[in-house]
Tab-separated table of C-alpha atoms and ligand atoms in Angstrom:
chain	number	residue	atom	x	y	z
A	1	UNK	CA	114.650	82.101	92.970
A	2	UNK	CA	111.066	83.919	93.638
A	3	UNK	CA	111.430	87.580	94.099
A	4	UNK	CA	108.789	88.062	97.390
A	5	UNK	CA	106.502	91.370	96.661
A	6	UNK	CA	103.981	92.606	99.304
A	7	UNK	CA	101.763	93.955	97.887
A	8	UNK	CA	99.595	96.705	100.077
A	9	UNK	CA	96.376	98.128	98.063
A	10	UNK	CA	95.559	100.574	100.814
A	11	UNK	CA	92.465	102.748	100.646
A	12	UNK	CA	90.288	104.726	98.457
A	13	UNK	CA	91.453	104.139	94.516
A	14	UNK	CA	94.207	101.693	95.883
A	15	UNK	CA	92.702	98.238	95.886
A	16	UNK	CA	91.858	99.115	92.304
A	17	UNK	CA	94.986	100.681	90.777
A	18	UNK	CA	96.823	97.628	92.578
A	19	UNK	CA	94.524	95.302	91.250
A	20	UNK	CA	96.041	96.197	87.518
A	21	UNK	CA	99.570	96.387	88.730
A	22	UNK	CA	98.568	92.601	89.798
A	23	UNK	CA	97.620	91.844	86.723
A	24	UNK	CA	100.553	93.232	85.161
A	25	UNK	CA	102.930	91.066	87.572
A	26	UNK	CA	101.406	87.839	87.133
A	27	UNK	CA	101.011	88.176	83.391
A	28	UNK	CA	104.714	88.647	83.545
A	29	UNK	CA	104.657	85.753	85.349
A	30	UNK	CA	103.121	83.684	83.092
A	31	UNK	CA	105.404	84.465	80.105
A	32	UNK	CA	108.364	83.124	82.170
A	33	UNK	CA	109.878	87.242	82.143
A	34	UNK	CA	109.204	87.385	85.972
A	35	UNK	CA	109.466	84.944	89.042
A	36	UNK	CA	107.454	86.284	91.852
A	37	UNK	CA	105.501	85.369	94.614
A	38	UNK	CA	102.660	87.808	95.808
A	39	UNK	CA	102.114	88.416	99.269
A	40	UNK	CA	99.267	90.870	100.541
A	41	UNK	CA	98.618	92.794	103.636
A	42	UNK	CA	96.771	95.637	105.336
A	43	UNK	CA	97.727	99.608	105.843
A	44	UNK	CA	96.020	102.341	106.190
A	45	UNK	CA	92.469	103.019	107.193
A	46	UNK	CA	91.444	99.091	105.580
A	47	UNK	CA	93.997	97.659	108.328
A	48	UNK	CA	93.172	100.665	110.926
A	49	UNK	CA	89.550	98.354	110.024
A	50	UNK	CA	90.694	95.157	110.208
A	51	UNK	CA	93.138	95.389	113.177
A	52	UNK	CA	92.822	98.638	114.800
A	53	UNK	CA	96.305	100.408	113.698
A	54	UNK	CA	97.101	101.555	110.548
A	55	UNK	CA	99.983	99.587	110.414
A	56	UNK	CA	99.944	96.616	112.046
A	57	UNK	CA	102.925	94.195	113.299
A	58	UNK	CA	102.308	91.699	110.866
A	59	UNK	CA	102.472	93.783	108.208
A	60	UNK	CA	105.505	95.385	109.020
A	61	UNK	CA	107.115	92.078	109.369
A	62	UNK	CA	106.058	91.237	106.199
A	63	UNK	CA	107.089	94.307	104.762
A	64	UNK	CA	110.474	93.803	106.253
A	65	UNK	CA	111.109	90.319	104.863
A	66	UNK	CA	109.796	91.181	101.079
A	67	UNK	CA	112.262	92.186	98.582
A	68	UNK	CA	110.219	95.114	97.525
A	69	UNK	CA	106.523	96.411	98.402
A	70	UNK	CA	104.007	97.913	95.023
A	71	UNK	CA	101.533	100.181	97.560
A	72	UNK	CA	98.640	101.697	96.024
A	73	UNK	CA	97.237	104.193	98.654
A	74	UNK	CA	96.338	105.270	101.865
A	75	UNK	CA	93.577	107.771	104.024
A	76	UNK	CA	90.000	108.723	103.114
A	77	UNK	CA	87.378	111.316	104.808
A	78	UNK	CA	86.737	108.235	106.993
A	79	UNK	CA	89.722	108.555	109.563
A	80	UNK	CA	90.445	112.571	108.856
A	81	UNK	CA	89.206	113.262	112.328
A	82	UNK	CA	90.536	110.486	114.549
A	83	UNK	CA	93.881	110.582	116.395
A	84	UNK	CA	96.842	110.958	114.883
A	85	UNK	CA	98.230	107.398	115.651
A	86	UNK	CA	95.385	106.037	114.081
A	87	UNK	CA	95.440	107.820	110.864
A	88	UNK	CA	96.113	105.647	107.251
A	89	UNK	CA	98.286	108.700	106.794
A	90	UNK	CA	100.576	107.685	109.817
A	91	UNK	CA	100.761	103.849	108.579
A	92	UNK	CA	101.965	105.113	105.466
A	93	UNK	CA	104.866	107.501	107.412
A	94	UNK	CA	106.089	104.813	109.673
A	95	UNK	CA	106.257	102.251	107.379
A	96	UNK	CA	108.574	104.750	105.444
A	97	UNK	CA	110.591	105.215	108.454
A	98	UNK	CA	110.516	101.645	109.400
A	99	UNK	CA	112.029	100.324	106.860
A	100	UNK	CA	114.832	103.293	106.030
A	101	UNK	CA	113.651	104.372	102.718
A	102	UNK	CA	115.261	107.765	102.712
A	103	UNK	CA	115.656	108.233	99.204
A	104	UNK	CA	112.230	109.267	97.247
A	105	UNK	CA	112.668	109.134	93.463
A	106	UNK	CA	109.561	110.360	91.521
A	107	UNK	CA	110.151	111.216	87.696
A	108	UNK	CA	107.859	113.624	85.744
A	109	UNK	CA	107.652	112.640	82.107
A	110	UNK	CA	105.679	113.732	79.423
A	111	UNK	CA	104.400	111.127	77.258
A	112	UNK	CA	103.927	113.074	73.978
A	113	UNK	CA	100.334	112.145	73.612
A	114	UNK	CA	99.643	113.219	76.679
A	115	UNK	CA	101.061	116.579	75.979
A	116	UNK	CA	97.813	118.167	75.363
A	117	UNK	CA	96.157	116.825	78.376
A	118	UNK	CA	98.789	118.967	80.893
A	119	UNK	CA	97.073	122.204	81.808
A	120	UNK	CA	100.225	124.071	80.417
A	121	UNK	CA	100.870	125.060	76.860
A	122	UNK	CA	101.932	121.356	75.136
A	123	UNK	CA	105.292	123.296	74.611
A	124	UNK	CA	106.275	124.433	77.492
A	125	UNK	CA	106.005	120.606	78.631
A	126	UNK	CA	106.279	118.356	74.888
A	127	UNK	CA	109.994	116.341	75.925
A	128	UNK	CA	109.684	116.882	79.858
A	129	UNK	CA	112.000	114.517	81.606
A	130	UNK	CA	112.999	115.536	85.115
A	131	UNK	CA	113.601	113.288	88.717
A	132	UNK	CA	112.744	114.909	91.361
A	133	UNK	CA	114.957	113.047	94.521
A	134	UNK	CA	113.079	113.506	97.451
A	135	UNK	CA	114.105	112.900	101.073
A	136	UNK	CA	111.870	110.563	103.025
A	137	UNK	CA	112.149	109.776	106.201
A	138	UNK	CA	113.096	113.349	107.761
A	139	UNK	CA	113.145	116.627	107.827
A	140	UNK	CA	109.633	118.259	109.366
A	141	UNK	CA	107.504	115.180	109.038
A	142	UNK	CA	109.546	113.207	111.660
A	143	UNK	CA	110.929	116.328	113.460
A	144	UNK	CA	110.392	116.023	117.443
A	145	UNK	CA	109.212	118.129	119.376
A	146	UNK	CA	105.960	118.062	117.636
A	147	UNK	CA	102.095	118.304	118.930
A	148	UNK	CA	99.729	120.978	120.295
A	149	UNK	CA	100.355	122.824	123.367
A	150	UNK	CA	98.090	125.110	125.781
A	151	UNK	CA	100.544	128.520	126.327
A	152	UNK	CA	99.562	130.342	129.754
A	153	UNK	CA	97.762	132.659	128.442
A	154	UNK	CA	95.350	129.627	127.435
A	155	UNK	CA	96.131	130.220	123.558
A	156	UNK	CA	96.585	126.804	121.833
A	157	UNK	CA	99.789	126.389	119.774
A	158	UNK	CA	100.697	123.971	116.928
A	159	UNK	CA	104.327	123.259	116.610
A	160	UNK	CA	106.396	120.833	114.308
A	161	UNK	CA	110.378	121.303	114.134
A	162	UNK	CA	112.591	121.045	111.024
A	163	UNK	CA	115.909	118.951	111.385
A	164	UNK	CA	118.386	117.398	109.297
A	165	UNK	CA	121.662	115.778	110.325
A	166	UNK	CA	124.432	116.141	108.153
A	167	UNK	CA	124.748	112.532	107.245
A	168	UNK	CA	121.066	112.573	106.117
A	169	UNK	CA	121.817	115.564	103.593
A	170	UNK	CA	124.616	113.747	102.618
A	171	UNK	CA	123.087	110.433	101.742
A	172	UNK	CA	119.820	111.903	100.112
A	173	UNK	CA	122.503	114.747	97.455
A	174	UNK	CA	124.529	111.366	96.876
A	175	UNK	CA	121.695	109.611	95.260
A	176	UNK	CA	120.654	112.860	93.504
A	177	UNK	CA	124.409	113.192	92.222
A	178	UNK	CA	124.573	109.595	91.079
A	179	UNK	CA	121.302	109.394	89.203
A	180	UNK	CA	122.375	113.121	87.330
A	181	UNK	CA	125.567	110.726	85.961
A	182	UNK	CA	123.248	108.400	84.513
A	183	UNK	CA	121.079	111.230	83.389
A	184	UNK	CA	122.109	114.752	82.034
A	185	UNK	CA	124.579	115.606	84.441
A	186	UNK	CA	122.454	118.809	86.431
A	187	UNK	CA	121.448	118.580	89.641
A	188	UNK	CA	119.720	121.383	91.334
A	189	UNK	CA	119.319	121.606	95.215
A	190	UNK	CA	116.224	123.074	96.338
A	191	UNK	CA	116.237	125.182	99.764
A	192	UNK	CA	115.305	127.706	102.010
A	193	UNK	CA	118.082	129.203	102.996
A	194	UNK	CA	117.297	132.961	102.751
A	195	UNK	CA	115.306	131.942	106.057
A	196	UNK	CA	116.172	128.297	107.328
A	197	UNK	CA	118.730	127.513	109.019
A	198	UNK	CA	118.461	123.719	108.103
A	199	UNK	CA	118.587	124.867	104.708
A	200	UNK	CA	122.542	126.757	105.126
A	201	UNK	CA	123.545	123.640	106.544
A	202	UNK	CA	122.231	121.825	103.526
A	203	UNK	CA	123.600	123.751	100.858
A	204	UNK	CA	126.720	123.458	102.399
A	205	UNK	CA	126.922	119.981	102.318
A	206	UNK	CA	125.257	119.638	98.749
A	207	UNK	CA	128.396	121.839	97.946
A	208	UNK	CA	130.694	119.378	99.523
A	209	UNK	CA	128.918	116.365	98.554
A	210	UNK	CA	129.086	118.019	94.977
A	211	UNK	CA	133.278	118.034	94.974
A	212	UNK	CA	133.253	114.161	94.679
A	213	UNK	CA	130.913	114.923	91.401
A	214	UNK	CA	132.874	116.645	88.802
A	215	UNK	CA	130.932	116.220	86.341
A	216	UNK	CA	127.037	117.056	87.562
A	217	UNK	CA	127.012	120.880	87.196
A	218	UNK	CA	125.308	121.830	90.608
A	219	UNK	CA	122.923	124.259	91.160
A	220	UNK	CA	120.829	125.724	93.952
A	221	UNK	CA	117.322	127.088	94.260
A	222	UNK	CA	115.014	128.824	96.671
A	223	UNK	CA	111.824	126.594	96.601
A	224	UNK	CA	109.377	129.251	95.835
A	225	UNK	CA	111.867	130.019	92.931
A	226	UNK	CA	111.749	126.580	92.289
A	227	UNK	CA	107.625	126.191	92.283
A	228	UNK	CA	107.981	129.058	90.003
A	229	UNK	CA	110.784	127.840	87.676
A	230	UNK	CA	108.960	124.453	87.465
A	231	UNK	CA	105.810	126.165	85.836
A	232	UNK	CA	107.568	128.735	83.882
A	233	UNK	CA	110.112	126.149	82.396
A	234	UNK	CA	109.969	122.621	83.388
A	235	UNK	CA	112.656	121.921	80.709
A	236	UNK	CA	115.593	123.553	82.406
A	237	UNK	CA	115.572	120.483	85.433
A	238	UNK	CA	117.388	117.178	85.012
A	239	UNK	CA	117.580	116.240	88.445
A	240	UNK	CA	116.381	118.268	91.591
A	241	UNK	CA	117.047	117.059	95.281
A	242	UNK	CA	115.249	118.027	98.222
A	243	UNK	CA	113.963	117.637	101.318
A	244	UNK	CA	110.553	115.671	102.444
A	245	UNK	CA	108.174	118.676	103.008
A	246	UNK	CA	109.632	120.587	99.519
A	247	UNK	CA	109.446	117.293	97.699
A	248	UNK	CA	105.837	116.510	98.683
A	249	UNK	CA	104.790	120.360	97.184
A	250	UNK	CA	107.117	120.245	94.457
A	251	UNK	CA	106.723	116.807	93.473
A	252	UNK	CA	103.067	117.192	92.866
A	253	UNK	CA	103.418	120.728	90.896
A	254	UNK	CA	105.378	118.505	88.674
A	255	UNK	CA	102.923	115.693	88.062
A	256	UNK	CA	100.571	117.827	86.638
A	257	UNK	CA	103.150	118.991	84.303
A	258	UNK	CA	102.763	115.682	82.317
A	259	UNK	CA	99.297	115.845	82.032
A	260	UNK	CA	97.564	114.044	85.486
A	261	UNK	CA	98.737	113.230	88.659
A	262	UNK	CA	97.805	110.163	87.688
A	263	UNK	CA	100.667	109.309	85.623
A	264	UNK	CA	103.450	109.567	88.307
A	265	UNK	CA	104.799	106.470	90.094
A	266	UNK	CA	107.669	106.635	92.683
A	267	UNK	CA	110.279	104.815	93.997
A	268	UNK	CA	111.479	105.081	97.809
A	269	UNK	CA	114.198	103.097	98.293
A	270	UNK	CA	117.365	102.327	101.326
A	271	UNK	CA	121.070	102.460	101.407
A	272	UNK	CA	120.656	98.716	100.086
A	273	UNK	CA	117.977	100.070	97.128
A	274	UNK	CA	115.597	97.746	98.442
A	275	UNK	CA	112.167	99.637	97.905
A	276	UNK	CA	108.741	101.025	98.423
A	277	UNK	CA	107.058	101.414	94.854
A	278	UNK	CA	103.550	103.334	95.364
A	279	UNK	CA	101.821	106.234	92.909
A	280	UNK	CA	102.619	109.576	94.048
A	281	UNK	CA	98.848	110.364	94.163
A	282	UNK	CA	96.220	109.744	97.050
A	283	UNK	CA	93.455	107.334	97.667
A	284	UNK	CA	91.007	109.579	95.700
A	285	UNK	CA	88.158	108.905	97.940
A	286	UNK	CA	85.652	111.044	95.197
A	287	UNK	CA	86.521	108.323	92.541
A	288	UNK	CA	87.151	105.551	94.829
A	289	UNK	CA	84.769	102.439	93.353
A	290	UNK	CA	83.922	103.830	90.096
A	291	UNK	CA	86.620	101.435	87.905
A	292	UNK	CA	87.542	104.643	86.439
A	293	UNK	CA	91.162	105.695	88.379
A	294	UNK	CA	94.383	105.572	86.052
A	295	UNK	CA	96.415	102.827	87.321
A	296	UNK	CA	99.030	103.636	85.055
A	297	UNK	CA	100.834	105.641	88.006
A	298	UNK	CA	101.075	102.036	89.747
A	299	UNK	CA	101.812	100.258	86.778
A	300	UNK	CA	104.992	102.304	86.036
A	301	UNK	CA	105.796	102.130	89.846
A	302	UNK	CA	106.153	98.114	88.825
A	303	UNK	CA	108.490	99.585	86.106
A	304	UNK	CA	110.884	101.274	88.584
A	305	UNK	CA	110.907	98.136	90.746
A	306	UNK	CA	112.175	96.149	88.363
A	307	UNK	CA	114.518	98.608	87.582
A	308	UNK	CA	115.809	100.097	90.462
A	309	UNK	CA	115.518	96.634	93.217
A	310	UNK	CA	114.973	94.256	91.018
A	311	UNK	CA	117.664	94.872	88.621
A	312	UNK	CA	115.698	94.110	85.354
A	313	UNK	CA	116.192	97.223	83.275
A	314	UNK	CA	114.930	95.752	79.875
A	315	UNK	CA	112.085	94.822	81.415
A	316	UNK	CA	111.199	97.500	83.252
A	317	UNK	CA	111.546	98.953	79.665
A	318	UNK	CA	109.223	97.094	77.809
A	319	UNK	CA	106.578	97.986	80.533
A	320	UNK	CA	107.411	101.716	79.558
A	321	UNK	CA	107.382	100.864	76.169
A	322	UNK	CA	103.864	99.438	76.438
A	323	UNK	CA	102.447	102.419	78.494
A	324	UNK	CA	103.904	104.601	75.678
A	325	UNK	CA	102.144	102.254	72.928
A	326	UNK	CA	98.711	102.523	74.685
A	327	UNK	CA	98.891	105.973	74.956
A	328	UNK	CA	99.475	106.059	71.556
A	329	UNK	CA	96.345	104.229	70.651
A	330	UNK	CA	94.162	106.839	72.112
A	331	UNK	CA	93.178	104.790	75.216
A	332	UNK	CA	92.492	107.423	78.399
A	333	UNK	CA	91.531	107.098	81.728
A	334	UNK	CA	89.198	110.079	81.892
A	335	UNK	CA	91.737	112.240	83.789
A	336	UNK	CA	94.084	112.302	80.988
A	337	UNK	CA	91.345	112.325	78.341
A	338	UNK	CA	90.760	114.811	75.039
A	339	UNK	CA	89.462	115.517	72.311
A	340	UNK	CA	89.612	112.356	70.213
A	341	UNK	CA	90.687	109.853	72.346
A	342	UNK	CA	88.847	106.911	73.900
A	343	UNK	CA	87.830	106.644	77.384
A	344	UNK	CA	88.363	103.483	79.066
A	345	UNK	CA	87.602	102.133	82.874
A	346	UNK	CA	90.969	101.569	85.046
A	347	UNK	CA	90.361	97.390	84.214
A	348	UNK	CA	90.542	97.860	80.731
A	349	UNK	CA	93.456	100.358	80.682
A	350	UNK	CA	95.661	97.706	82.788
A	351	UNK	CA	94.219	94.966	80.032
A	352	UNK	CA	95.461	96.609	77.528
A	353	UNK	CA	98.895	97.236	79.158
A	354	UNK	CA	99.280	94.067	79.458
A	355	UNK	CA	98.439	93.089	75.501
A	356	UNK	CA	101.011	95.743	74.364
A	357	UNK	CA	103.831	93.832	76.506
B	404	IPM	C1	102.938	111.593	99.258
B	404	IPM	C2	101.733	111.807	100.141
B	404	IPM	C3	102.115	111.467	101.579
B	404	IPM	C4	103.218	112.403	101.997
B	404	IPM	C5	100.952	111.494	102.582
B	404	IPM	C6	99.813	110.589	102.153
B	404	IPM	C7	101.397	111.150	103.966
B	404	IPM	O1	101.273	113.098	99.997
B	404	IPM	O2	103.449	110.456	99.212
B	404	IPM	O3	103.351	112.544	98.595
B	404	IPM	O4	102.947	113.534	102.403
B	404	IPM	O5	104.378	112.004	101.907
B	405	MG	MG1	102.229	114.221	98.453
């Protein structure tokens, strides 16, 4: 039976860090390791071009039937003034919200070669291995009420609002509990709660979520603790849970903890684990075109879809494996390059991915 991918390249950098992750699925393909069939369609600003919404119906339905989607990116300078319906931003959001995937994983890993390339000291981050577990589809990005209202005194005044039901801070500290069992067993909870009361209501049920789990040690931390902890000692984290706005900031502080943003992929998955597998970085619009993005973000987003919907562990392995052995050789993108390594263009970095399979 064919696994059915969509595959959505997006804007900016995407159509060319998804051309590599391409490559990298049809190669496996060819060796008999994989049986796909490729679909493609538009989000973002390209289908906000091509069909005048940034997520269009056919995608969706598309997205809906696939067994798992490999997105590269969305936005660009081009739509940052238009209405909010219309933004790539918002295709990207519903699409999320459309299709349930509450449960953001996105791992931070040093690759030891790399170590040098992280703006921090190589060992305060040398062995990094943390998950952050972000939720997805709540929280203050889907919060209503939300807009811009007049007041009477004519002032103007922006307003978002922060909610979580209790069943969607249960779900979202389950999947950070189970993945500490496979991993080492500490999960910390990241909240607010000196000052939110969102936050008291999700510590309490992290605590209560945490009595079915033995095992994982639980802790809890105040996010601007946690932004702090993160840069002082990345090393203490195994797993950290959180919600959407906190995992966003967070998530990103920790990507540049293993050298470049560029090196993060991310899984968003359902109750089912069927999935959403995109970089954690943007559409780059300053690089976009150049051949020179690191698709390697993407590429290990394949990884984790083969891992985590498409049950295929080992080789979701090897493709780690190979990343690892490139590395190794001294190839770089040039945002992970240094001092004796060799810079290569985003084709031949997904080339030579796919030779060290
Ligand atoms: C991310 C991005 C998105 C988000 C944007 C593009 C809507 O920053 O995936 O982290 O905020 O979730
Ligand atoms: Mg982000």
């Amino acid at each position: 039976m064919n696994h059915k991918i969509l595959i959505l390249p997006g804007d900016g950098i995407g159509p060319e860090i998804v051309t590599e992750a391409v490559k990298l699925l049809d190669a496996l393909k060819q060796t008999g390791d994989l049986a796909v069939e490729l679909q493609y369609a538009d989000v973002g600003g390209a289908a906000v071009e091509a069909h005048g919404s940034p997520l269009p119906e056919q995608t969706l339905a598309l997205a809906r039937a696939a067994d798992a989607i490999v997105l590269g990116a969305v936005g660009g300078p081009k739509w940052d003034s238009v209405e909010r319906h219309l933004r790539p931003e918002q295709g990207l959001l519903n699409l999320r919200a459309e299709l349930g995937v509450f449960a953001n994983l996105r791992p931070a890993l040093t690759y030891e070669p790399l170590a040098q390339a992280s703006t921090l000291k190589a060992e305060v981050v040398s062995g990094l291995d943390l998950m952050i577990v972000r939720e997805l589809t709540g929280g203050i990005y889907f919060g209503q009420p939300r807009g811009v209202r007049t007041l009477d005194d004519g002032q103007r005044q922006g307003f978002n609002t922060l909610v979580y039901s209790e069943y969607e801070i249960e779900r979202i500290c389950r999947v950070g509990f189970d993945l500490a069992m496979k991993r080492g067993r500490k999960l910390c909870s990241v909240d607010k709660s000196n000052v939110l009361d969102v936050s008291v209501l999700w510590r309490e049920v992290a605590e209560r979520v945490g009595a079915d789990y033995p095992e994982v040690a639980l802790s809890h931390m105040y996010v601007d603790n946690a932004a702090m902890q993160l840069v002082r000692d990345p090393r203490q984290f195994d797993v950290l849970v959180t919600s959407n706005m906190f995992g966003d900031i967070l998530s990103d502080l920790a990507s540049m903890l293993t050298g470049s943003i560029g090196m993060l992929p991310s899984a968003s998955m359902d109750a089912d684990g069927n999935g959403l597998y995109e970089p954690v970085h943007g559409s780059a619009p300053d690089i976009a075109g150049q051949s020179i993005a690191n698709p390697l973000a993407t590429i290990l987003s394949v990884a984790m879809m083969l891992r985590y919907t498409l049950d295929m562990p080992e080789l979701a392995q090897r493709i780690e494996t190979a990343v690892a052995r490139v590395l190794d050789q001294g190839l770089r993108t040039p945002d992970i390059q240094s001092a004796g390594t060799r810079v290569v263009g985003t084709g031949e970095m997904g080339d030579a991915v796919v030779a060290a399979l």
